[in-house]
mmCIF file of C-alpha atoms in Angstrom:
data_model
loop_
_atom_site.group_PDB
_atom_site.id
_atom_site.type_symbol
_atom_site.label_atom_id
_atom_site.label_comp_id
_atom_site.label_asym_id
_atom_site.label_seq_id
_atom_site.Cartn_x
_atom_site.Cartn_y
_atom_site.Cartn_z
ATOM 1 C CA MET A 66 10.945 16.811 -18.351
ATOM 2 C CA LYS A 67 13.212 15.043 -20.805
ATOM 3 C CA ARG A 68 16.244 13.549 -19.077
ATOM 4 C CA LYS A 69 19.576 15.111 -20.013
ATOM 5 C CA ILE A 70 21.694 12.871 -22.195
ATOM 6 C CA THR A 71 25.190 12.023 -21.004
ATOM 7 C CA LEU A 72 28.505 11.170 -22.630
ATOM 8 C CA LYS A 73 28.003 7.547 -21.649
ATOM 9 C CA GLN A 74 24.573 7.396 -23.330
ATOM 10 C CA ILE A 75 25.881 8.973 -26.532
ATOM 11 C CA ALA A 76 28.735 6.440 -26.585
ATOM 12 C CA LYS A 77 26.319 3.558 -26.106
ATOM 13 C CA GLU A 78 23.910 4.755 -28.784
ATOM 14 C CA LEU A 79 26.684 5.203 -31.356
ATOM 15 C CA ASP A 80 28.640 2.112 -30.251
ATOM 16 C CA VAL A 81 31.863 4.019 -29.593
ATOM 17 C CA SER A 82 33.912 4.697 -26.465
ATOM 18 C CA ILE A 83 33.291 7.587 -24.082
ATOM 19 C CA SER A 84 36.770 8.786 -24.953
ATOM 20 C CA THR A 85 35.822 8.897 -28.636
ATOM 21 C CA VAL A 86 32.692 10.931 -27.866
ATOM 22 C CA SER A 87 34.632 13.345 -25.654
ATOM 23 C CA LYS A 88 37.338 13.881 -28.275
ATOM 24 C CA SER A 89 34.795 14.244 -31.090
ATOM 25 C CA LEU A 90 32.951 16.961 -29.194
ATOM 26 C CA ARG A 91 36.274 18.763 -28.744
ATOM 27 C CA ASN A 92 36.863 18.343 -32.479
ATOM 28 C CA SER A 93 40.070 16.375 -31.886
ATOM 29 C CA LEU A 94 41.873 15.320 -35.057
ATOM 30 C CA GLU A 95 42.633 11.978 -33.374
ATOM 31 C CA ILE A 96 39.101 10.968 -34.387
ATOM 32 C CA GLY A 97 38.125 10.483 -38.023
ATOM 33 C CA GLU A 98 35.967 13.197 -39.609
ATOM 34 C CA GLU A 99 33.004 10.879 -40.245
ATOM 35 C CA THR A 100 32.863 9.785 -36.603
ATOM 36 C CA ARG A 101 33.375 13.321 -35.341
ATOM 37 C CA LEU A 102 30.513 14.684 -37.420
ATOM 38 C CA LYS A 103 28.227 11.817 -36.458
ATOM 39 C CA VAL A 104 28.879 12.357 -32.737
ATOM 40 C CA GLN A 105 28.496 16.125 -33.015
ATOM 41 C CA ALA A 106 25.218 15.803 -34.937
ATOM 42 C CA PHE A 107 23.824 13.326 -32.402
ATOM 43 C CA ALA A 108 24.837 15.567 -29.480
ATOM 44 C CA LYS A 109 23.300 18.624 -31.135
ATOM 45 C CA PHE A 110 20.016 16.786 -31.859
ATOM 46 C CA TYR A 111 19.677 15.823 -28.186
ATOM 47 C CA HIS A 112 20.812 19.251 -26.946
ATOM 48 C CA TYR A 113 23.817 17.789 -25.162
ATOM 49 C CA LYS A 114 25.809 20.337 -23.181
ATOM 50 C CA PRO A 115 29.083 19.427 -21.490
ATOM 51 C CA ASN A 116 28.700 19.441 -17.723
ATOM 52 C CA ASN A 117 31.115 21.777 -15.957
ATOM 53 C CA ILE A 118 31.300 19.236 -13.144
ATOM 54 C CA ALA A 119 33.355 16.910 -15.312
ATOM 55 C CA LEU A 120 34.579 18.994 -18.210
ATOM 56 C CA SER A 121 38.253 18.401 -17.553
ATOM 57 C CA LEU A 122 38.123 14.796 -16.431
ATOM 58 C CA LYS A 123 39.628 13.225 -19.530
ATOM 59 C CA ASN A 124 41.765 16.213 -20.399
ATOM 60 C CA ARG A 125 44.052 16.697 -17.422
ATOM 61 C CA LYS A 126 44.902 14.961 -14.200
ATOM 62 C CA THR A 127 45.375 16.806 -10.935
ATOM 63 C CA LYS A 128 46.719 13.877 -8.876
ATOM 64 C CA THR A 129 44.270 14.993 -6.200
ATOM 65 C CA ILE A 130 41.480 13.057 -4.473
ATOM 66 C CA GLY A 131 38.391 14.752 -3.062
ATOM 67 C CA ILE A 132 36.844 13.492 0.182
ATOM 68 C CA ILE A 133 33.338 14.532 1.228
ATOM 69 C CA ILE A 134 32.273 13.548 4.736
ATOM 70 C CA PRO A 135 29.105 14.417 6.700
ATOM 71 C CA GLU A 136 30.887 15.698 9.819
ATOM 72 C CA ILE A 137 34.265 15.863 11.491
ATOM 73 C CA VAL A 138 33.264 15.465 15.155
ATOM 74 C CA HIS A 139 33.011 11.683 14.890
ATOM 75 C CA HIS A 140 36.355 9.998 15.506
ATOM 76 C CA PHE A 141 35.435 7.456 12.832
ATOM 77 C CA PHE A 142 35.538 9.965 9.976
ATOM 78 C CA SER A 143 38.899 11.371 11.064
ATOM 79 C CA THR A 144 40.378 7.854 11.031
ATOM 80 C CA VAL A 145 38.990 7.259 7.540
ATOM 81 C CA ILE A 146 40.682 10.474 6.360
ATOM 82 C CA ASN A 147 43.978 9.284 7.862
ATOM 83 C CA GLY A 148 43.661 5.998 5.978
ATOM 84 C CA VAL A 149 42.919 7.765 2.690
ATOM 85 C CA GLU A 150 45.779 10.240 3.101
ATOM 86 C CA HIS A 151 48.323 7.530 3.905
ATOM 87 C CA VAL A 152 47.596 5.569 0.714
ATOM 88 C CA ALA A 153 47.119 8.688 -1.422
ATOM 89 C CA ASN A 154 50.466 10.178 -0.385
ATOM 90 C CA GLN A 155 52.243 6.870 -1.003
ATOM 91 C CA ASN A 156 50.939 7.004 -4.572
ATOM 92 C CA GLY A 157 51.735 10.672 -5.204
ATOM 93 C CA TYR A 158 48.195 11.984 -4.666
ATOM 94 C CA SER A 159 47.076 14.927 -2.560
ATOM 95 C CA VAL A 160 43.767 15.042 -0.683
ATOM 96 C CA ILE A 161 41.144 17.783 -0.405
ATOM 97 C CA ILE A 162 38.546 17.380 2.364
ATOM 98 C CA CYS A 163 35.082 18.949 2.384
ATOM 99 C CA LEU A 164 32.279 18.724 4.962
ATOM 100 C CA SER A 165 28.666 18.431 3.901
ATOM 101 C CA ASP A 166 27.443 19.117 7.472
ATOM 102 C CA ASP A 167 24.782 16.501 6.671
ATOM 103 C CA SER A 168 23.281 18.970 4.162
ATOM 104 C CA PHE A 169 22.182 17.899 0.675
ATOM 105 C CA ASP A 170 22.783 21.368 -0.797
ATOM 106 C CA LYS A 171 26.272 21.606 0.679
ATOM 107 C CA GLU A 172 27.119 18.120 -0.569
ATOM 108 C CA VAL A 173 26.071 19.122 -4.106
ATOM 109 C CA LEU A 174 28.011 22.406 -3.950
ATOM 110 C CA ASN A 175 31.121 20.632 -2.646
ATOM 111 C CA MET A 176 30.914 18.102 -5.429
ATOM 112 C CA GLU A 177 30.507 20.738 -8.133
ATOM 113 C CA MET A 178 33.368 22.821 -6.752
ATOM 114 C CA LEU A 179 35.800 19.905 -6.453
ATOM 115 C CA ALA A 180 34.918 18.230 -9.719
ATOM 116 C CA ASN A 181 35.338 21.377 -11.776
ATOM 117 C CA GLY A 182 38.941 20.555 -12.583
ATOM 118 C CA SER A 183 40.191 20.339 -8.980
ATOM 119 C CA ILE A 184 40.310 16.572 -8.457
ATOM 120 C CA ASP A 185 40.452 13.247 -10.294
ATOM 121 C CA GLY A 186 37.987 11.243 -8.192
ATOM 122 C CA PHE A 187 35.811 11.186 -5.082
ATOM 123 C CA ILE A 188 35.681 9.257 -1.841
ATOM 124 C CA MET A 189 32.474 10.119 -0.013
ATOM 125 C CA SER A 190 29.997 9.256 2.717
ATOM 126 C CA LEU A 191 26.450 10.472 2.096
ATOM 127 C CA SER A 192 24.872 13.223 4.152
ATOM 128 C CA LYS A 193 21.736 12.531 6.211
ATOM 129 C CA GLU A 194 19.713 14.925 4.062
ATOM 130 C CA THR A 195 20.853 13.279 0.818
ATOM 131 C CA GLN A 196 19.708 9.894 2.131
ATOM 132 C CA PHE A 197 16.424 11.416 3.309
ATOM 133 C CA LYS A 198 15.749 12.995 -0.088
ATOM 134 C CA GLY A 199 16.962 9.958 -2.040
ATOM 135 C CA ASP A 200 18.296 12.420 -4.625
ATOM 136 C CA TYR A 201 21.647 11.351 -6.041
ATOM 137 C CA HIS A 202 21.638 13.258 -9.343
ATOM 138 C CA HIS A 203 24.907 15.051 -8.544
ATOM 139 C CA ILE A 204 26.678 11.731 -8.052
ATOM 140 C CA THR A 205 25.219 9.947 -11.081
ATOM 141 C CA GLU A 206 26.111 12.942 -13.238
ATOM 142 C CA VAL A 207 29.737 12.875 -12.138
ATOM 143 C CA ILE A 208 30.002 9.110 -12.682
ATOM 144 C CA SER A 209 28.327 9.287 -16.098
ATOM 145 C CA GLN A 210 30.890 11.868 -17.194
ATOM 146 C CA GLY A 211 33.755 9.523 -16.346
ATOM 147 C CA MET A 212 34.828 10.511 -12.833
ATOM 148 C CA PRO A 213 35.128 7.573 -10.417
ATOM 149 C CA VAL A 214 33.390 7.684 -7.041
ATOM 150 C CA VAL A 215 34.022 5.384 -4.089
ATOM 151 C CA MET A 216 31.408 5.485 -1.322
ATOM 152 C CA PHE A 217 32.082 4.394 2.240
ATOM 153 C CA ASP A 218 30.050 3.866 5.426
ATOM 154 C CA ARG A 219 26.825 5.671 4.425
ATOM 155 C CA VAL A 220 26.137 4.315 0.965
ATOM 156 C CA THR A 221 23.134 3.697 -1.264
ATOM 157 C CA ASN A 222 22.179 0.796 -3.516
ATOM 158 C CA ASP A 223 20.725 3.335 -5.970
ATOM 159 C CA ILE A 224 24.205 4.279 -7.229
ATOM 160 C CA LEU A 225 26.447 1.929 -9.189
ATOM 161 C CA CYS A 226 29.957 2.589 -7.949
ATOM 162 C CA ASP A 227 32.648 1.057 -5.753
ATOM 163 C CA LYS A 228 31.780 0.886 -2.037
ATOM 164 C CA VAL A 229 33.627 0.152 1.201
ATOM 165 C CA ILE A 230 31.429 -0.765 4.152
ATOM 166 C CA ILE A 231 31.191 -2.851 7.272
ATOM 167 C CA ASN A 232 28.427 -5.363 7.913
ATOM 168 C CA ASP A 233 26.484 -2.996 10.177
ATOM 169 C CA GLU A 234 23.706 -5.479 10.857
ATOM 170 C CA LEU A 235 26.071 -8.287 11.879
ATOM 171 C CA ALA A 236 28.245 -5.983 14.000
ATOM 172 C CA ALA A 237 25.167 -4.698 15.850
ATOM 173 C CA TYR A 238 23.902 -8.253 16.312
ATOM 174 C CA GLU A 239 27.203 -9.320 17.889
ATOM 175 C CA ALA A 240 27.272 -6.269 20.191
ATOM 176 C CA VAL A 241 23.760 -6.955 21.478
ATOM 177 C CA GLN A 242 24.525 -10.673 21.764
ATOM 178 C CA SER A 243 27.479 -9.817 24.027
ATOM 179 C CA LEU A 244 25.079 -7.958 26.343
ATOM 180 C CA ILE A 245 22.655 -10.881 26.371
ATOM 181 C CA ASP A 246 25.505 -13.287 27.146
ATOM 182 C CA LYS A 247 26.237 -11.182 30.256
ATOM 183 C CA GLY A 248 22.670 -11.722 31.462
ATOM 184 C CA ARG A 249 21.130 -8.435 30.341
ATOM 185 C CA LYS A 250 17.439 -8.898 29.524
ATOM 186 C CA LYS A 251 15.954 -5.467 28.867
ATOM 187 C CA ILE A 252 18.161 -3.815 26.279
ATOM 188 C CA ALA A 253 17.350 -0.412 24.793
ATOM 189 C CA LEU A 254 18.607 1.061 21.525
ATOM 190 C CA VAL A 255 19.666 4.662 20.943
ATOM 191 C CA THR A 256 19.983 5.154 17.205
ATOM 192 C CA THR A 257 19.668 7.628 14.345
ATOM 193 C CA VAL A 258 16.631 8.310 12.194
ATOM 194 C CA ASP A 259 15.701 5.493 9.787
ATOM 195 C CA TYR A 260 16.783 7.138 6.547
ATOM 196 C CA VAL A 261 20.453 7.058 7.626
ATOM 197 C CA SER A 262 21.500 3.700 6.193
ATOM 198 C CA VAL A 263 23.918 2.677 8.952
ATOM 199 C CA GLY A 264 21.351 3.403 11.649
ATOM 200 C CA LYS A 265 18.754 1.279 9.904
ATOM 201 C CA TYR A 266 21.082 -1.718 9.508
ATOM 202 C CA ARG A 267 22.224 -1.481 13.125
ATOM 203 C CA THR A 268 18.599 -1.389 14.245
ATOM 204 C CA ASP A 269 17.962 -4.537 12.202
ATOM 205 C CA GLY A 270 20.891 -6.273 13.928
ATOM 206 C CA TYR A 271 19.633 -5.234 17.364
ATOM 207 C CA THR A 272 16.138 -6.527 16.616
ATOM 208 C CA LYS A 273 17.376 -9.842 15.234
ATOM 209 C CA ALA A 274 19.571 -10.495 18.294
ATOM 210 C CA LEU A 275 16.597 -10.019 20.644
ATOM 211 C CA ILE A 276 14.328 -12.281 18.598
ATOM 212 C CA ASP A 277 16.968 -15.020 18.188
ATOM 213 C CA ASN A 278 17.426 -15.108 21.964
ATOM 214 C CA GLY A 279 13.711 -15.189 22.751
ATOM 215 C CA LEU A 280 13.683 -11.722 24.289
ATOM 216 C CA PRO A 281 10.647 -9.488 23.774
ATOM 217 C CA PHE A 282 10.934 -6.724 21.186
ATOM 218 C CA ASP A 283 9.573 -3.441 22.536
ATOM 219 C CA GLU A 284 9.437 -0.428 20.218
ATOM 220 C CA ASN A 285 9.305 1.833 23.270
ATOM 221 C CA LEU A 286 12.895 0.842 24.037
ATOM 222 C CA ILE A 287 14.115 2.313 20.736
ATOM 223 C CA ILE A 288 14.735 6.045 20.515
ATOM 224 C CA LYS A 289 15.764 7.674 17.253
ATOM 225 C CA ILE A 290 17.795 10.842 17.561
ATOM 226 C CA GLU A 291 18.271 13.451 14.862
ATOM 227 C CA ASN A 292 20.781 15.655 16.673
ATOM 228 C CA VAL A 293 23.097 14.558 19.479
ATOM 229 C CA ASP A 294 23.224 18.125 20.847
ATOM 230 C CA ASN A 295 19.571 17.952 21.905
ATOM 231 C CA CYS A 296 19.240 14.384 23.116
ATOM 232 C CA GLU A 297 19.947 14.509 26.851
ATOM 233 C CA ILE A 298 16.319 14.836 27.989
ATOM 234 C CA THR A 299 15.123 12.029 25.720
ATOM 235 C CA ILE A 300 17.921 9.701 26.845
ATOM 236 C CA GLY A 301 17.359 10.612 30.496
ATOM 237 C CA GLN A 302 13.682 9.724 30.232
ATOM 238 C CA LEU A 303 14.524 6.398 28.588
ATOM 239 C CA ILE A 304 16.912 5.414 31.379
ATOM 240 C CA GLU A 305 14.686 6.625 34.220
ATOM 241 C CA ASP A 306 11.284 5.385 33.028
ATOM 242 C CA LYS A 307 11.916 2.068 31.279
ATOM 243 C CA ALA A 308 13.778 0.041 33.949
ATOM 244 C CA ILE A 309 16.344 -1.110 31.384
ATOM 245 C CA ASP A 310 19.563 -2.931 32.230
ATOM 246 C CA ALA A 311 21.561 -2.244 29.037
ATOM 247 C CA VAL A 312 21.767 0.205 26.139
ATOM 248 C CA PHE A 313 23.216 -0.302 22.680
ATOM 249 C CA ALA A 314 24.164 3.043 21.089
ATOM 250 C CA VAL A 315 24.960 3.430 17.394
ATOM 251 C CA ASN A 316 27.792 5.883 18.080
ATOM 252 C CA GLU A 317 30.031 6.851 20.989
ATOM 253 C CA LEU A 318 28.541 10.347 21.382
ATOM 254 C CA PHE A 319 25.205 8.756 22.218
ATOM 255 C CA ALA A 320 26.985 6.331 24.560
ATOM 256 C CA VAL A 321 28.791 9.002 26.571
ATOM 257 C CA THR A 322 25.519 10.943 26.855
ATOM 258 C CA ILE A 323 23.811 7.809 28.202
ATOM 259 C CA ILE A 324 26.537 7.393 30.850
ATOM 260 C CA LYS A 325 26.321 11.076 31.794
ATOM 261 C CA MET A 326 22.524 10.961 32.244
ATOM 262 C CA ALA A 327 22.716 7.677 34.149
ATOM 263 C CA HIS A 328 25.185 9.261 36.582
ATOM 264 C CA LYS A 329 22.885 12.284 37.017
ATOM 265 C CA ILE A 330 19.967 10.143 38.172
ATOM 266 C CA GLY A 331 21.999 7.773 40.313
ATOM 267 C CA ILE A 332 22.172 4.743 38.002
ATOM 268 C CA LYS A 333 25.545 2.990 38.090
ATOM 269 C CA VAL A 334 27.353 1.868 34.932
ATOM 270 C CA PRO A 335 27.912 -1.057 34.485
ATOM 271 C CA GLU A 336 26.358 -2.437 37.711
ATOM 272 C CA ASP A 337 22.821 -1.233 36.939
ATOM 273 C CA LEU A 338 23.207 -0.363 33.275
ATOM 274 C CA ALA A 339 25.610 -1.798 30.688
ATOM 275 C CA VAL A 340 26.491 0.428 27.730
ATOM 276 C CA ILE A 341 28.031 -0.541 24.390
ATOM 277 C CA ALA A 342 28.519 1.576 21.263
ATOM 278 C CA PHE A 343 29.865 1.792 17.736
ATOM 279 C CA THR A 344 33.114 3.679 16.973
ATOM 280 C CA ASP A 345 36.270 3.109 18.973
ATOM 281 C CA GLY A 346 37.422 6.669 19.508
ATOM 282 C CA ILE A 347 39.134 8.811 22.129
ATOM 283 C CA ILE A 348 35.848 9.372 23.970
ATOM 284 C CA SER A 349 35.379 5.639 24.503
ATOM 285 C CA LYS A 350 38.938 5.120 25.730
ATOM 286 C CA TYR A 351 39.024 7.996 28.197
ATOM 287 C CA SER A 352 35.459 8.359 29.474
ATOM 288 C CA THR A 353 34.586 7.239 33.001
ATOM 289 C CA PRO A 354 33.870 4.392 32.859
ATOM 290 C CA THR A 355 35.600 3.486 29.599
ATOM 291 C CA ILE A 356 33.121 2.359 26.939
ATOM 292 C CA SER A 357 32.897 -1.044 25.256
ATOM 293 C CA THR A 358 32.728 -0.508 21.513
ATOM 294 C CA VAL A 359 32.453 -2.053 18.087
ATOM 295 C CA SER A 360 35.598 -0.967 16.241
ATOM 296 C CA GLN A 361 34.784 0.041 12.650
ATOM 297 C CA ASN A 362 38.430 0.079 11.555
ATOM 298 C CA GLY A 363 38.069 3.477 9.918
ATOM 299 C CA ALA A 364 41.728 3.720 8.919
ATOM 300 C CA GLU A 365 41.485 0.442 7.026
ATOM 301 C CA MET A 366 38.238 1.581 5.405
ATOM 302 C CA GLY A 367 39.947 4.760 4.203
ATOM 303 C CA SER A 368 43.007 2.865 2.963
ATOM 304 C CA VAL A 369 40.901 0.390 0.987
ATOM 305 C CA ALA A 370 38.743 3.179 -0.496
ATOM 306 C CA ALA A 371 41.851 5.073 -1.624
ATOM 307 C CA LYS A 372 43.423 1.947 -3.161
ATOM 308 C CA ILE A 373 40.239 1.181 -5.124
ATOM 309 C CA LEU A 374 39.969 4.761 -6.399
ATOM 310 C CA ILE A 375 43.636 5.041 -7.399
ATOM 311 C CA GLU A 376 43.546 1.662 -9.146
ATOM 312 C CA ARG A 377 40.510 2.817 -11.134
ATOM 313 C CA LEU A 378 42.167 6.125 -12.036
ATOM 314 C CA GLN A 379 45.320 4.368 -13.184
ATOM 315 C CA ALA A 380 43.304 1.863 -15.227
ATOM 316 C CA GLU A 381 41.478 4.733 -16.931
ATOM 317 C CA GLU A 382 44.772 6.361 -17.900
ATOM 318 C CA GLU A 383 46.026 3.118 -19.399
ATOM 319 C CA ASN A 384 42.812 2.428 -21.305
ATOM 320 C CA ASP A 385 42.009 5.982 -22.342
ATOM 321 C CA SER A 386 42.489 5.368 -26.057
ATOM 322 C CA GLU A 387 40.850 1.947 -26.072
ATOM 323 C CA GLU A 388 37.204 0.967 -26.328
ATOM 324 C CA GLU A 389 35.363 1.407 -23.039
ATOM 325 C CA GLN A 390 34.582 -1.793 -21.199
ATOM 326 C CA GLU A 391 31.576 -2.333 -18.986
ATOM 327 C CA GLU A 392 32.408 -1.232 -15.439
ATOM 328 C CA ILE A 393 32.502 -3.933 -12.802
ATOM 329 C CA TYR A 394 32.127 -2.290 -9.420
ATOM 330 C CA LYS A 395 33.127 -3.892 -6.146
ATOM 331 C CA THR A 396 31.831 -3.685 -2.596
ATOM 332 C CA VAL A 397 34.456 -4.439 0.026
ATOM 333 C CA VAL A 398 33.296 -5.375 3.531
ATOM 334 C CA ILE A 399 35.737 -4.453 6.321
ATOM 335 C CA GLU A 400 35.738 -6.697 9.375
ATOM 336 C CA THR A 401 34.748 -5.276 12.766
ATOM 337 C CA HIS A 402 35.644 -6.466 16.241
ATOM 338 C CA LEU A 403 34.285 -5.954 19.741
ATOM 339 C CA ILE A 404 36.409 -4.160 22.343
ATOM 340 C CA GLU A 405 35.285 -4.921 25.896
ATOM 341 C CA ARG A 406 35.806 -2.156 28.474
ATOM 342 C CA GLU A 407 34.420 -1.071 31.834
ATOM 343 C CA SER A 408 30.920 -0.059 30.671
ATOM 344 C CA THR A 409 29.854 -3.699 30.174
ATOM 345 C CA GLN A 410 31.966 -5.526 32.766
#
């Protein structure tokens, strides 16, 4: 099937700005008749139809930012939202939050609903299903029509846009190294399925730490969990059967489940089993024992994402009547730090 042409492609082919194409298609008298007719003829030849997702992007500003997150149960995502809201409100922007529930279809529907005149730009973390499918057409379409997108945490290299991340591999490496430094030799990993980008990078960090310290890598000590609600039996079997002395979990929900199952079968934490996890949330601070964590600094991640998006929106307003320049996107890496608590002491 022939790929749909976009505003950006028309602008490139005719060597004019996206703004000029948009105004020509709306028959704006700001654009000379010759250019208007040329753009309109080109668009008609290629059967260009304005996308409802971004129809109002250049026409009116809502001073509203849309956030799409996979889930709300993780403390990390709520801290990111707080960071976004703080910066947005300081700059006169409101925030609309939508959940994808890790569903590709819901992510697409949310994006279409918000972008249809409701918001000026997106801050988003990809759903599990979107990463599994590798289908990002809804995002590329929005970007091609002129709406900025900033991705955070779960991102993809297949999309050219601004991104705010942590170095998941390095943070995982340092967490596992801290366990090794305490004399732990048989360290298991409880992670997500491979197609979730953060889980993959954290697995890479875990593996590298073992190899660099001359410890054997055993695939049987890695369990990949799709749904935390149904993981107790799998985690219990790992702890009971594998004679491990430490577990690295990629989120605190996995970690608290590990501690719960260890207690059920009479394994003491941290005496018999050390536990460390990503995300420094309420669960980690108030569980018994308290859980050592890698802090992802979600509030800072949200603040930085909001600043990048607002700066891009303001730059677009200032340059709206000028020739479009090639976008230079940035990836900002937020520093993490290790918080030692009772589960590893």
